[in-house]
Coordinates of C-alpha atoms in Angstrom, one line a residue:
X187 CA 75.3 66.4 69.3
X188 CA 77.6 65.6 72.2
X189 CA 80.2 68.0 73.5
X190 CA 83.4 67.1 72.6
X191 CA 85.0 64.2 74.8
X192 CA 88.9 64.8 74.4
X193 CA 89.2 66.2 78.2
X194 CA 86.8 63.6 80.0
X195 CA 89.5 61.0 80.5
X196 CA 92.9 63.7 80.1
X197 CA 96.1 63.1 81.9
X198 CA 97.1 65.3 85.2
X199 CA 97.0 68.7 83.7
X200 CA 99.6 71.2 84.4
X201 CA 99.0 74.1 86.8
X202 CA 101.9 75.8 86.9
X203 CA 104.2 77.6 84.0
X204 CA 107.0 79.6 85.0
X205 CA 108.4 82.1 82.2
X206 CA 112.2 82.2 82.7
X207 CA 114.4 84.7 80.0
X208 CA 116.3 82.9 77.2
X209 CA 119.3 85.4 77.5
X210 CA 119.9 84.2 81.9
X211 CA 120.9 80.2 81.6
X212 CA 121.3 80.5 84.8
X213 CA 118.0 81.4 85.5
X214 CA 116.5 78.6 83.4
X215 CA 118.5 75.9 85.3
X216 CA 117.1 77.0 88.2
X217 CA 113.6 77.3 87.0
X218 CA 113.5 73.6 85.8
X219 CA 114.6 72.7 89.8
X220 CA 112.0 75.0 91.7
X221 CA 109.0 72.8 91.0
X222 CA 107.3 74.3 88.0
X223 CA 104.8 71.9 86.0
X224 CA 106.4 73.5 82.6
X225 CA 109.0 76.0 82.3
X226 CA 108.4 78.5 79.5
X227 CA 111.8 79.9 78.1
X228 CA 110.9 83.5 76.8
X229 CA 112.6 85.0 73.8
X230 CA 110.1 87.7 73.3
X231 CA 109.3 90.2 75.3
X232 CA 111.7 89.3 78.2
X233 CA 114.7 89.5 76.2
X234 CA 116.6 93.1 74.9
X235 CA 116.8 93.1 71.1
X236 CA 120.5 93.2 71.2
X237 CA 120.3 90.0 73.0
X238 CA 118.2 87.9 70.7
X239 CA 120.5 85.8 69.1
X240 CA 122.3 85.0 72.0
X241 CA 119.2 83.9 73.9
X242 CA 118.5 81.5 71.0
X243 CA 121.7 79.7 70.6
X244 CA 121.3 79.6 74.1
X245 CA 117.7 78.1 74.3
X246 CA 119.0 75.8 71.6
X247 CA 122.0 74.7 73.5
X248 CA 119.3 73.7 77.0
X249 CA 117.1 71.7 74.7
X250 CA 119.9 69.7 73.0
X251 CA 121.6 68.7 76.0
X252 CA 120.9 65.5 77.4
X253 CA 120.4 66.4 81.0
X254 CA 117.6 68.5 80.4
X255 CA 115.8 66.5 77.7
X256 CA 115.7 62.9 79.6
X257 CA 113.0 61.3 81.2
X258 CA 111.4 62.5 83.8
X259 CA 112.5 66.0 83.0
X260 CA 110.6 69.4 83.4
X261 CA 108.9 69.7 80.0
X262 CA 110.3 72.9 78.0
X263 CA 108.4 75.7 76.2
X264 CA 109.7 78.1 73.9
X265 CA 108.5 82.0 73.5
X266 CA 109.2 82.5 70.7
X267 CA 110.1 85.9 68.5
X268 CA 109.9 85.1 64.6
X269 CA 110.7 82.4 62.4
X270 CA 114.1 82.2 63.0
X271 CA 113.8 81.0 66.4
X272 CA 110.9 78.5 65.2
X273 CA 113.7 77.3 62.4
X274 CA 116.3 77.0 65.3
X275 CA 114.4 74.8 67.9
X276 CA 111.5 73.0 66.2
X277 CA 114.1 70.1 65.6
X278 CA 115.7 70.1 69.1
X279 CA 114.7 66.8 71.3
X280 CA 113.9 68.9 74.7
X281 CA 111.4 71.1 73.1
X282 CA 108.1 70.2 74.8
X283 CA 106.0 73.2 72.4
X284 CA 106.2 76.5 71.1
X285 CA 104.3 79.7 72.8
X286 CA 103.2 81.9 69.3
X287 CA 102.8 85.5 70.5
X288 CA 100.3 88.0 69.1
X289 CA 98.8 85.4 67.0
X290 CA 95.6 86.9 65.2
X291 CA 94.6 84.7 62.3
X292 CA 94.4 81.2 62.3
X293 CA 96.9 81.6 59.1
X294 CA 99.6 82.4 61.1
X295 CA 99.4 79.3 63.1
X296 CA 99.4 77.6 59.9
X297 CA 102.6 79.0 59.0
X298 CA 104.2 77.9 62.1
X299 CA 103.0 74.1 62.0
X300 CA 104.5 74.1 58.3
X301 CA 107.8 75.1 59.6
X302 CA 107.5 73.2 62.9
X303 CA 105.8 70.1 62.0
X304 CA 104.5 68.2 64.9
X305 CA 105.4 70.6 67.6
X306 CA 102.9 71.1 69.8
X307 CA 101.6 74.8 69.2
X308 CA 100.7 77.3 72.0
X309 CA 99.3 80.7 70.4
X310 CA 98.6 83.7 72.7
X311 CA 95.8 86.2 72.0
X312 CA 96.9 89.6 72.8
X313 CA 94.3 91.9 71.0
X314 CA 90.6 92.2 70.5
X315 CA 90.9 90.8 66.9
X316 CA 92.3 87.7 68.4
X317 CA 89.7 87.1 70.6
X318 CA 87.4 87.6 68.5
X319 CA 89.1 84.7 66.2
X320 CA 89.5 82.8 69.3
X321 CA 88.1 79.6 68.0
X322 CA 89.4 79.8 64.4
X323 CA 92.5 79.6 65.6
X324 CA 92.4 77.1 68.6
X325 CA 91.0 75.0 65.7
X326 CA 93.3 75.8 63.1
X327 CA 95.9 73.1 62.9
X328 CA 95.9 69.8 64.9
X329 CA 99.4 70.6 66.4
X330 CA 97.4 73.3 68.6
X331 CA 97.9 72.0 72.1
X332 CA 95.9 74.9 74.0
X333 CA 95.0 78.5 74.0
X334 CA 95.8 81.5 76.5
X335 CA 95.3 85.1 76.3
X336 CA 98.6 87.3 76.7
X337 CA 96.3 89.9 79.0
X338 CA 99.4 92.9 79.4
X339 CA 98.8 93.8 75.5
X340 CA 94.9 93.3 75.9
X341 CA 94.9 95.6 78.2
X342 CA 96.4 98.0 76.5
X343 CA 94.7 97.0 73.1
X344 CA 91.0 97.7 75.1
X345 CA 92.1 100.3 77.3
X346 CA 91.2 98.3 80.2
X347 CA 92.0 99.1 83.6
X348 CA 90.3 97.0 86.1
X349 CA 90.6 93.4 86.2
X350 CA 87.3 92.4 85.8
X351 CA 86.9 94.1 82.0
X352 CA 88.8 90.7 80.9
X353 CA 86.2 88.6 82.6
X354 CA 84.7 89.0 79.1
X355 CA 88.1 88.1 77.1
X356 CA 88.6 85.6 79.5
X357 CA 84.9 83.3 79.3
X358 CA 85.6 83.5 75.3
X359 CA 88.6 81.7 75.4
X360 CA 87.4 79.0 78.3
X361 CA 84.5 78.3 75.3
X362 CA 86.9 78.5 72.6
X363 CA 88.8 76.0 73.8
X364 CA 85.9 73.3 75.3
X365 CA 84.7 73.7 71.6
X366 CA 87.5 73.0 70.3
X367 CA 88.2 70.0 72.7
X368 CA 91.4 71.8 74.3
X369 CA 92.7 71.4 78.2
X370 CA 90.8 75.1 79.6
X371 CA 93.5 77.8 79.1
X372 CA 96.1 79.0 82.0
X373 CA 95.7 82.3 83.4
X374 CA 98.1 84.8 82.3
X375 CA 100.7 86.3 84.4
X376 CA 99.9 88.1 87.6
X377 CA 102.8 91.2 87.5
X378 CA 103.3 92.1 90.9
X379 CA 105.6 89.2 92.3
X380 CA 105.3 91.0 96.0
X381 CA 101.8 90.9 96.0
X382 CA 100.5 87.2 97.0
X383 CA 97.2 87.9 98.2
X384 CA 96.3 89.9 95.3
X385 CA 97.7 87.1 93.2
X386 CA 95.3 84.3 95.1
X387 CA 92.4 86.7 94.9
X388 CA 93.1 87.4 91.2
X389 CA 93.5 83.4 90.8
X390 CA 90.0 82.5 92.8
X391 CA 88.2 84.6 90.1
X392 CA 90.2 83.3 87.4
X393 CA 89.1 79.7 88.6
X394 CA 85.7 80.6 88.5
X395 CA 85.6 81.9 84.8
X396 CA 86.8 78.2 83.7
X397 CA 90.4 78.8 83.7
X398 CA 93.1 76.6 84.9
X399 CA 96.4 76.8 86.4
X400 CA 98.4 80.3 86.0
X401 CA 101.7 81.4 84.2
X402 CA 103.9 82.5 86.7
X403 CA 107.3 85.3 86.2
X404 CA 108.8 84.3 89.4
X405 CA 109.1 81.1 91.3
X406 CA 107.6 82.8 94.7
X407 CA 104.0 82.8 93.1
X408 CA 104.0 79.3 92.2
X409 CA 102.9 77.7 95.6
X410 CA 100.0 80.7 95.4
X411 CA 99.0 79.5 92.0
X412 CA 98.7 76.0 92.5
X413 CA 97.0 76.0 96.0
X414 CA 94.6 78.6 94.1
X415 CA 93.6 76.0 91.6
X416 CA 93.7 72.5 93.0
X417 CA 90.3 71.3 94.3
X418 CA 89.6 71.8 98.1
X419 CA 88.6 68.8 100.2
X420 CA 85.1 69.4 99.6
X421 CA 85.1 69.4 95.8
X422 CA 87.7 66.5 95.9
X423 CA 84.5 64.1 98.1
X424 CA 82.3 65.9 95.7
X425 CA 83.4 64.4 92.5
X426 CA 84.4 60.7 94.5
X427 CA 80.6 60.7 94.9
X428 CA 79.6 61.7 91.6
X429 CA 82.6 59.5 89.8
X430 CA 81.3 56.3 92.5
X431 CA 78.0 56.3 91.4
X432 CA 78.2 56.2 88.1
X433 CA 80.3 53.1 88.2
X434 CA 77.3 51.5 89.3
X435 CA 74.7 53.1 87.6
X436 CA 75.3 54.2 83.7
X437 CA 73.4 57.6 82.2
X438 CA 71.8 60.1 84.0
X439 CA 71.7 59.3 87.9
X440 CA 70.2 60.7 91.3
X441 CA 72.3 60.7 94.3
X442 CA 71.0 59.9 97.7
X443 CA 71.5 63.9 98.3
X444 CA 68.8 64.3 95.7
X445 CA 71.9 66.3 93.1
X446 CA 70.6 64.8 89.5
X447 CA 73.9 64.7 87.6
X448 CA 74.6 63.4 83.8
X449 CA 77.4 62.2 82.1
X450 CA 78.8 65.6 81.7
X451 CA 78.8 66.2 85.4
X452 CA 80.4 62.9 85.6
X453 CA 83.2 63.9 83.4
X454 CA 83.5 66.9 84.5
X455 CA 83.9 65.2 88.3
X456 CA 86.7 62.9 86.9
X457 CA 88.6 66.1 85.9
X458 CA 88.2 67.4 89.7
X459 CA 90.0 64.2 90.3
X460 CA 92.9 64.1 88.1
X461 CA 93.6 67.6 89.3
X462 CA 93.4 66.2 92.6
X463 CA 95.6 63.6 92.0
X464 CA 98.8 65.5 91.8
X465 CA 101.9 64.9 94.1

């Protein structure tokens, strides 16, 4: 059985997503200018519960607006709280998708896509019973656009405290997302805006695990991010050669280097290059 084949010919993918609270406007309209593949307006965690409502007639009033919702515009997540900010926005034209928090069972995903038909569906796995449901619920509804882990509550839910005891947490979602022929998940946020070269170094090892791109809290780390995860020069003449070859020869190939490479490794190559391919 073949693996499956969704990602082998997929669009530039996004590297960067900058979270932005609902409840600053300000903020947000600056976060769509600063360069950010997708901006994530937050109405969870970022936002005082006092300020809730606000930030959603807020959020609502950005992605109804004309300016903001055109072509060529910054595509627009949503962070979402409960229902009633799902009921709010899910009709709104500048809605790009909706980030689903905490999400444990794939029935709560379905509960959202029944609200929300045909809104792309984000859902974040925060605990060990998510992960451990990973694939149930990147499968669970065909409006699931990708997978992430939300790593500040895993943390806490583990009782980890150095980075590498998500490397685990980390690997199951990169194969529960392949198998369920999603884009690799994003990196969650790195917390410590000030501290660049821990964010690259934390980036380089997310890379390695399978993941790809970063959410970002603060448009400083974004240039970090996406140097951290485009392909270097090397990898770039790496996959030419693979993706070359196999345009003249079809199935598995030898090149004159003596690498052996298949049509995953082909795939895989052409991926390299639509990364590489951004402006």
């Amino acid at each position: 059985m073949s693996l499956p084949t969704a990602l082998d010919s997929a669009p530039r993918p996004p590297l960067t997503w900058l979270y932005v609270p609902g409840d600053r406007p300000e903020k947000v309209a600056k976060a769509l200018g600063c360069g950010a593949d997708v901006v994530i307006v937050d109405l969870e965690d970022a936002v005082a519960p006092d300020r809730k409502e606000y930030a959603r007639a807020a959020t609502a009033d950005l992605l109804a607006d004309p300016v903001t919702t055109g072509p060529g515009a910054v595509p627009v997540h949503v962070r979402v709280h409960g229902e009633d900010d799902v009921r709010a926005l899910a009709g709104l034209p500048g809605l790009s998708g909706l980030r689903l928090p905490k999400i444990t069972h794939a029935v709560s995903v379905h509960h959202v896509a029944a609200v929300a038909p045909g809104v792309p569906l984000y859902p974040l796995l925060e605990s060990a019973l998510a992960v451990e449901h990973a694939y149930s619920i990147a499968t669970a509804h065909h409006d699931v656009r990708g997978i992430a882990l939300g790593e500040t509550d895993l943390r806490a839910d583990l009782g980890v405290r150095e980075d590498r005891g998500l490397d685990w947490p980390r690997s199951r979602v990169v194969v529960a997302a392949r198998a369920a022929a999603l884009p690799p998940p994003a990196q969650s946020v790195f917390p410590d805006v000030r501290d660049l070269d821990g964010l690259w170094t934390s980036c380089v090892r997310g890379r390695g695990l399978g993941l790809l791109g970063r959410a970002a809290i603060h448009p400083r780390q974004l240039e970090v991010i996406e140097r951290a995860f485009r392909p270097t020069a090397r990898e770039i003449e790496a996959a030419e050669q693979i993706v070359a070859a196999s345009l003249v020869e079809e199935g598995a190939l030898a090149l004159p280097d003596g690498r052996f490479v298949d049509a995953a490794v082909v795939a895989s190559a052409r991926r390299t290059l639509a990364i590489a391919g951004r402006s």
